[in-house]
Amino acid sequence: MSAGLSWLALASLAALGMLLDSLLGEPRRWHPLVGFGMLANRLERLLNRGSSRIRYCAGALGWLLAVLPLTLLSYWLLARLAMRWPAAAFAGHALLLYFAIGLRSLRDHALPIADALAAGDLARARALTARIVSRDTAQAGPADLAKAGVESLLENGNDAVFGALFWFVVAGGPGALLFRLANTLDAMWGYRTERFNAYGFSAARLDDLLNLMPARLTAFSYALLGNTRAALHCWRTQARLWESPNAGPVMAAGAGALHVLLGGSATYHGKPEIRPALGAGNAAQGQDIRRAWRLVALTGVCWLLALIAAGLLELFFA
């Protein structure tokens, strides 16, 4: 549990942070992560040079320079506020969680894809899907786009929501901020390309480490809230075949919970890849994007209810 915050306080702050996200969504101007991304790009251009060995070290240094000062500064500011204005410190924790999670953003980006597919507007569906995935969508068919939308929702449910909530429980607002900054660097640097294979190694591995427990809690939640037997079977038999140690359990359990087939062929940077199959049942269709969103949203509600229950138990036994 986050040091200095009771379970009841954590539940209240998590509810406030999620409410802010639901009402406001991502800031359209002056988003903190946009500024962080600009900082990360400048660091990368400055440090990512030399031999592979130097780039490995430079990537670790870049991660430290980008993440630690902001995380420690947020911790220091909240600690100072707590000494003089406790209410402002509480609000600060909720605000950091609001900036760290993106549940409404997932909905706002994914559901229009389902709408476009339902309307038969393939060009719009391709353009919308290209905004949320790194795979090529120019030649993608409806089934490919539906699969991409479902996969993005399931995986980013962990990366953009539940991972941040987990670290919020562990370390309050600074914990949620640390997770989201690390996840952002992985999304920017964690590619196995000539440019980032060495430099992005630390960002990718540290994101894996921070996601180790949240991903498995997310996978378990998906399983409980969907087709539990299929989800657990897919998690047990398919997750280890996936390249990512955390995306594998999340997506395998999510696909099983929805009883759809994911994985298979996809094109990245002009090169086709055959990825392990995930899930069971029929291939994903446009309407499954809405089902995936409902699963992610319900998981968020259940995590919040679990925090509230822990707070009430703490209050009862105090």
Short mmCIF file of C-alpha atoms in Angstrom, two decimals:
data_model
loop_
_atom_site.label_atom_id
_atom_site.label_comp_id
_atom_site.label_asym_id
_atom_site.label_seq_id
_atom_site.Cartn_x
_atom_site.Cartn_y
_atom_site.Cartn_z
CA MET A 1 0.00 0.00 0.00
CA SER A 2 1.17 3.52 -0.77
CA ALA A 3 3.16 4.95 2.14
CA GLY A 4 1.24 7.59 4.05
CA LEU A 5 -2.16 6.89 2.45
CA SER A 6 -4.83 4.66 3.94
CA TRP A 7 -6.85 2.26 1.82
CA LEU A 8 -9.85 4.55 2.16
CA ALA A 9 -7.79 7.53 0.98
CA LEU A 10 -6.43 5.51 -1.94
CA ALA A 11 -9.94 4.44 -2.92
CA SER A 12 -11.19 8.02 -2.75
CA LEU A 13 -8.28 9.39 -4.75
CA ALA A 14 -8.48 6.62 -7.34
CA ALA A 15 -12.20 7.32 -7.77
CA LEU A 16 -11.47 11.04 -8.18
CA GLY A 17 -8.69 10.43 -10.70
CA MET A 18 -10.86 8.08 -12.75
CA LEU A 19 -13.77 10.50 -12.56
CA LEU A 20 -11.57 13.30 -13.91
CA ASP A 21 -10.46 11.01 -16.74
CA SER A 22 -14.08 10.09 -17.52
CA LEU A 23 -15.26 13.70 -17.55
CA LEU A 24 -12.28 15.45 -19.14
CA GLY A 25 -10.38 12.83 -21.12
CA GLU A 26 -6.85 13.67 -22.19
CA PRO A 27 -5.98 17.38 -22.16
CA ARG A 28 -6.16 18.67 -25.71
CA ARG A 29 -3.60 21.40 -25.08
CA TRP A 30 -0.53 21.35 -22.90
CA HIS A 31 -0.68 17.64 -22.19
CA PRO A 32 2.21 16.80 -19.82
CA LEU A 33 3.07 13.65 -21.77
CA VAL A 34 3.48 15.68 -24.95
CA GLY A 35 6.10 17.80 -23.22
CA PHE A 36 7.70 14.66 -21.82
CA GLY A 37 7.81 13.15 -25.30
CA MET A 38 9.60 16.23 -26.63
CA LEU A 39 12.15 15.94 -23.81
CA ALA A 40 12.63 12.24 -24.55
CA ASN A 41 13.16 12.93 -28.25
CA ARG A 42 15.81 15.55 -27.49
CA LEU A 43 17.61 13.20 -25.12
CA GLU A 44 17.54 10.42 -27.68
CA ARG A 45 18.96 12.62 -30.45
CA LEU A 46 21.70 13.75 -28.09
CA LEU A 47 22.64 10.38 -26.59
CA ASN A 48 21.84 7.73 -29.21
CA ARG A 49 25.15 7.56 -31.04
CA GLY A 50 28.37 5.58 -31.08
CA SER A 51 28.90 1.83 -30.85
CA SER A 52 26.24 -0.62 -29.66
CA ARG A 53 27.88 -0.88 -26.23
CA ILE A 54 27.83 2.88 -25.83
CA ARG A 55 24.19 3.01 -26.96
CA TYR A 56 23.15 0.45 -24.34
CA CYS A 57 24.67 2.66 -21.62
CA ALA A 58 23.31 5.84 -23.21
CA GLY A 59 19.80 4.38 -23.27
CA ALA A 60 19.98 3.59 -19.55
CA LEU A 61 21.25 7.11 -18.86
CA GLY A 62 18.52 8.61 -21.02
CA TRP A 63 15.87 6.67 -19.10
CA LEU A 64 17.23 7.88 -15.77
CA LEU A 65 17.45 11.49 -16.92
CA ALA A 66 13.92 11.46 -18.33
CA VAL A 67 12.06 9.56 -15.59
CA LEU A 68 13.72 9.98 -12.22
CA PRO A 69 13.86 13.79 -11.91
CA LEU A 70 10.15 14.19 -12.69
CA THR A 71 9.15 11.33 -10.38
CA LEU A 72 11.29 12.56 -7.49
CA LEU A 73 10.11 16.14 -8.02
CA SER A 74 6.46 15.04 -7.84
CA TYR A 75 7.19 13.11 -4.63
CA TRP A 76 8.98 16.08 -3.06
CA LEU A 77 6.23 18.53 -3.99
CA LEU A 78 3.48 16.31 -2.61
CA ALA A 79 5.43 15.73 0.59
CA ARG A 80 5.87 19.49 1.05
CA LEU A 81 2.20 20.12 0.35
CA ALA A 82 1.18 17.41 2.81
CA MET A 83 2.97 19.24 5.62
CA ARG A 84 1.16 22.54 5.06
CA TRP A 85 -1.94 21.89 2.94
CA PRO A 86 -2.97 18.21 3.18
CA ALA A 87 -6.03 18.76 1.00
CA ALA A 88 -3.83 20.13 -1.80
CA ALA A 89 -1.53 17.12 -1.51
CA PHE A 90 -4.53 14.77 -1.79
CA ALA A 91 -5.70 16.64 -4.86
CA GLY A 92 -2.18 16.38 -6.28
CA HIS A 93 -2.23 12.58 -6.01
CA ALA A 94 -5.56 12.44 -7.85
CA LEU A 95 -4.31 14.83 -10.52
CA LEU A 96 -1.20 12.72 -11.16
CA LEU A 97 -3.38 9.63 -11.52
CA TYR A 98 -5.61 11.51 -13.95
CA PHE A 99 -2.59 12.37 -16.10
CA ALA A 100 -1.32 8.78 -15.89
CA ILE A 101 -4.44 6.87 -16.95
CA GLY A 102 -6.24 6.92 -20.27
CA LEU A 103 -9.44 4.89 -19.99
CA ARG A 104 -11.59 7.45 -21.80
CA SER A 105 -8.87 7.85 -24.43
CA LEU A 106 -9.08 4.13 -25.17
CA ARG A 107 -12.82 4.47 -25.73
CA ASP A 108 -12.51 7.63 -27.82
CA HIS A 109 -9.90 6.04 -30.11
CA ALA A 110 -11.29 2.52 -30.42
CA LEU A 111 -15.07 2.85 -30.67
CA PRO A 112 -14.98 5.06 -33.80
CA ILE A 113 -13.18 2.18 -35.53
CA ALA A 114 -16.11 -0.08 -34.71
CA ASP A 115 -18.51 2.58 -35.99
CA ALA A 116 -16.57 2.96 -39.25
CA LEU A 117 -16.49 -0.80 -39.81
CA ALA A 118 -20.22 -1.06 -39.10
CA ALA A 119 -20.84 1.69 -41.69
CA GLY A 120 -18.60 -0.04 -44.25
CA ASP A 121 -16.24 2.96 -44.34
CA LEU A 122 -13.00 1.02 -44.76
CA ALA A 123 -10.85 4.06 -45.54
CA ARG A 124 -11.89 5.79 -42.32
CA ALA A 125 -11.45 2.59 -40.32
CA ARG A 126 -7.91 2.23 -41.67
CA ALA A 127 -7.04 5.84 -40.85
CA LEU A 128 -8.44 5.56 -37.32
CA THR A 129 -6.67 2.28 -36.65
CA ALA A 130 -3.36 3.69 -37.85
CA ARG A 131 -3.56 6.25 -35.02
CA ILE A 132 -3.46 3.61 -32.28
CA VAL A 133 -1.27 0.78 -33.64
CA SER A 134 2.23 0.60 -35.09
CA ARG A 135 1.34 -1.98 -37.74
CA ASP A 136 0.67 -0.97 -41.34
CA THR A 137 -3.03 -0.54 -42.12
CA ALA A 138 -3.02 0.78 -45.70
CA GLN A 139 -4.03 -2.60 -47.14
CA ALA A 140 -5.82 -3.99 -44.07
CA GLY A 141 -9.23 -5.57 -44.47
CA PRO A 142 -12.15 -5.31 -42.01
CA ALA A 143 -11.09 -8.44 -40.09
CA ASP A 144 -7.52 -7.15 -39.78
CA LEU A 145 -8.74 -3.81 -38.46
CA ALA A 146 -11.12 -5.43 -36.00
CA LYS A 147 -8.31 -7.64 -34.73
CA ALA A 148 -5.99 -4.65 -34.36
CA GLY A 149 -8.65 -2.69 -32.45
CA VAL A 150 -9.36 -5.53 -30.02
CA GLU A 151 -5.66 -6.22 -29.45
CA SER A 152 -4.95 -2.55 -28.81
CA LEU A 153 -7.79 -2.27 -26.28
CA LEU A 154 -6.74 -5.37 -24.36
CA GLU A 155 -3.05 -4.54 -24.21
CA ASN A 156 -3.49 -0.84 -23.54
CA GLY A 157 -6.04 -1.59 -20.87
CA ASN A 158 -3.03 -2.72 -18.89
CA ASP A 159 -0.54 -0.16 -20.18
CA ALA A 160 -2.77 2.92 -20.01
CA VAL A 161 -5.03 2.09 -17.07
CA PHE A 162 -4.39 -0.85 -14.78
CA GLY A 163 -0.61 -0.58 -14.60
CA ALA A 164 -0.96 3.02 -13.48
CA LEU A 165 -3.63 2.07 -10.93
CA PHE A 166 -1.42 -0.69 -9.54
CA TRP A 167 1.54 1.64 -9.03
CA PHE A 168 -0.79 4.28 -7.62
CA VAL A 169 -1.73 1.81 -4.89
CA VAL A 170 1.96 1.04 -4.29
CA ALA A 171 3.33 4.60 -4.30
CA GLY A 172 0.53 7.10 -4.77
CA GLY A 173 0.56 9.72 -7.51
CA PRO A 174 4.35 9.54 -8.05
CA GLY A 175 4.07 5.78 -8.54
CA ALA A 176 1.43 6.22 -11.24
CA LEU A 177 3.58 8.90 -12.87
CA LEU A 178 6.68 6.67 -12.80
CA PHE A 179 4.79 3.86 -14.50
CA ARG A 180 3.29 6.06 -17.21
CA LEU A 181 6.61 7.76 -18.02
CA ALA A 182 8.37 4.39 -18.22
CA ASN A 183 5.62 3.01 -20.44
CA THR A 184 5.83 6.07 -22.68
CA LEU A 185 9.58 5.60 -23.12
CA ASP A 186 9.03 1.96 -24.01
CA ALA A 187 6.50 3.04 -26.66
CA MET A 188 9.02 5.56 -28.04
CA TRP A 189 12.31 3.67 -27.72
CA GLY A 190 11.47 0.00 -27.25
CA TYR A 191 11.69 -1.06 -30.90
CA ARG A 192 14.01 -3.74 -32.26
CA THR A 193 15.15 -1.59 -35.13
CA GLU A 194 18.66 -0.58 -36.08
CA ARG A 195 18.19 2.77 -34.38
CA PHE A 196 16.65 1.56 -31.11
CA ASN A 197 17.76 -2.04 -30.63
CA ALA A 198 20.58 -1.04 -28.28
CA TYR A 199 19.45 2.38 -27.09
CA GLY A 200 15.93 1.24 -26.26
CA PHE A 201 16.96 -1.94 -24.45
CA SER A 202 16.79 -0.42 -20.96
CA ALA A 203 13.43 1.26 -21.63
CA ALA A 204 11.92 -2.02 -22.82
CA ARG A 205 13.29 -4.14 -19.96
CA LEU A 206 12.36 -1.63 -17.24
CA ASP A 207 8.84 -1.39 -18.63
CA ASP A 208 8.67 -5.20 -18.53
CA LEU A 209 9.76 -5.15 -14.89
CA LEU A 210 7.24 -2.50 -13.84
CA ASN A 211 4.49 -4.35 -15.72
CA LEU A 212 5.25 -7.79 -14.32
CA MET A 213 2.60 -7.81 -11.59
CA PRO A 214 0.02 -5.42 -13.14
CA ALA A 215 -0.12 -7.44 -16.35
CA ARG A 216 -0.93 -10.65 -14.50
CA LEU A 217 -3.56 -8.96 -12.36
CA THR A 218 -5.07 -7.52 -15.54
CA ALA A 219 -5.07 -10.94 -17.22
CA PHE A 220 -6.71 -12.50 -14.15
CA SER A 221 -9.33 -9.74 -14.11
CA TYR A 222 -10.14 -10.27 -17.78
CA ALA A 223 -10.53 -13.98 -17.09
CA LEU A 224 -12.89 -13.46 -14.15
CA LEU A 225 -15.09 -11.03 -16.07
CA GLY A 226 -15.36 -12.98 -19.32
CA ASN A 227 -15.26 -16.61 -20.43
CA THR A 228 -13.17 -17.71 -17.46
CA ARG A 229 -12.40 -21.26 -18.54
CA ALA A 230 -11.32 -20.25 -22.04
CA ALA A 231 -9.34 -17.28 -20.73
CA LEU A 232 -7.36 -19.34 -18.22
CA HIS A 233 -6.70 -22.06 -20.81
CA CYS A 234 -5.46 -19.54 -23.37
CA TRP A 235 -3.31 -17.81 -20.76
CA ARG A 236 -1.74 -21.12 -19.72
CA THR A 237 -1.09 -22.45 -23.21
CA GLN A 238 -0.60 -19.39 -25.44
CA ALA A 239 0.93 -16.56 -23.42
CA ARG A 240 4.42 -18.07 -23.34
CA LEU A 241 4.48 -18.14 -27.16
CA TRP A 242 4.12 -14.36 -27.34
CA GLU A 243 7.33 -12.34 -27.53
CA SER A 244 6.41 -9.91 -24.77
CA PRO A 245 6.36 -11.49 -21.27
CA ASN A 246 3.53 -9.16 -20.21
CA ALA A 247 1.48 -8.60 -23.36
CA GLY A 248 1.25 -12.38 -23.77
CA PRO A 249 -0.77 -13.07 -20.59
CA VAL A 250 -2.90 -9.93 -21.01
CA MET A 251 -3.84 -10.56 -24.62
CA ALA A 252 -4.19 -14.33 -24.35
CA ALA A 253 -6.48 -14.05 -21.32
CA GLY A 254 -8.40 -11.18 -22.91
CA ALA A 255 -8.89 -13.03 -26.19
CA GLY A 256 -10.05 -16.12 -24.32
CA ALA A 257 -12.39 -14.06 -22.16
CA LEU A 258 -13.98 -12.59 -25.30
CA HIS A 259 -13.80 -15.97 -27.09
CA VAL A 260 -12.25 -14.48 -30.22
CA LEU A 261 -9.13 -15.28 -32.23
CA LEU A 262 -6.30 -12.74 -32.29
CA GLY A 263 -2.65 -12.76 -33.37
CA GLY A 264 -1.65 -14.17 -36.74
CA SER A 265 -0.32 -12.11 -39.61
CA ALA A 266 0.39 -8.38 -39.42
CA THR A 267 2.70 -5.99 -41.26
CA TYR A 268 5.16 -3.79 -39.38
CA HIS A 269 7.36 -1.20 -41.10
CA GLY A 270 6.67 -2.86 -44.44
CA LYS A 271 7.64 -6.35 -43.26
CA PRO A 272 5.00 -9.07 -42.72
CA GLU A 273 5.14 -10.95 -39.41
CA ILE A 274 3.37 -14.11 -38.34
CA ARG A 275 2.60 -13.87 -34.65
CA PRO A 276 1.33 -16.72 -32.46
CA ALA A 277 -2.42 -17.24 -32.41
CA LEU A 278 -4.25 -16.06 -29.30
CA GLY A 279 -7.70 -16.84 -28.00
CA ALA A 280 -10.39 -19.23 -29.18
CA GLY A 281 -13.57 -19.15 -31.21
CA ASN A 282 -14.05 -17.05 -34.34
CA ALA A 283 -11.88 -14.32 -35.81
CA ALA A 284 -12.49 -10.87 -34.33
CA GLN A 285 -15.14 -8.75 -36.03
CA GLY A 286 -16.01 -5.07 -35.75
CA GLN A 287 -18.54 -5.61 -32.97
CA ASP A 288 -15.85 -7.32 -30.88
CA ILE A 289 -14.13 -3.94 -30.47
CA ARG A 290 -17.14 -2.82 -28.43
CA ARG A 291 -17.05 -6.07 -26.44
CA ALA A 292 -13.36 -5.53 -25.71
CA TRP A 293 -14.05 -1.97 -24.56
CA ARG A 294 -16.79 -3.21 -22.21
CA LEU A 295 -14.39 -5.78 -20.76
CA VAL A 296 -11.72 -3.13 -20.13
CA ALA A 297 -14.24 -0.67 -18.65
CA LEU A 298 -15.76 -3.33 -16.40
CA THR A 299 -12.29 -4.29 -15.20
CA GLY A 300 -11.66 -0.66 -14.26
CA VAL A 301 -14.91 -0.55 -12.28
CA CYS A 302 -14.05 -3.79 -10.48
CA TRP A 303 -10.56 -2.58 -9.54
CA LEU A 304 -12.07 0.58 -8.11
CA LEU A 305 -14.69 -1.40 -6.18
CA ALA A 306 -11.92 -3.62 -4.78
CA LEU A 307 -10.13 -0.53 -3.48
CA ILE A 308 -13.34 0.80 -1.96
CA ALA A 309 -13.97 -2.57 -0.29
CA ALA A 310 -10.43 -2.55 1.14
CA GLY A 311 -11.03 0.97 2.47
CA LEU A 312 -14.32 -0.01 4.11
CA LEU A 313 -12.73 -3.07 5.71
CA GLU A 314 -9.90 -0.92 7.04
CA LEU A 315 -12.43 1.52 8.47
CA PHE A 316 -14.49 -1.27 10.03
CA PHE A 317 -11.54 -2.94 11.74
CA ALA A 318 -9.77 0.28 12.77
#
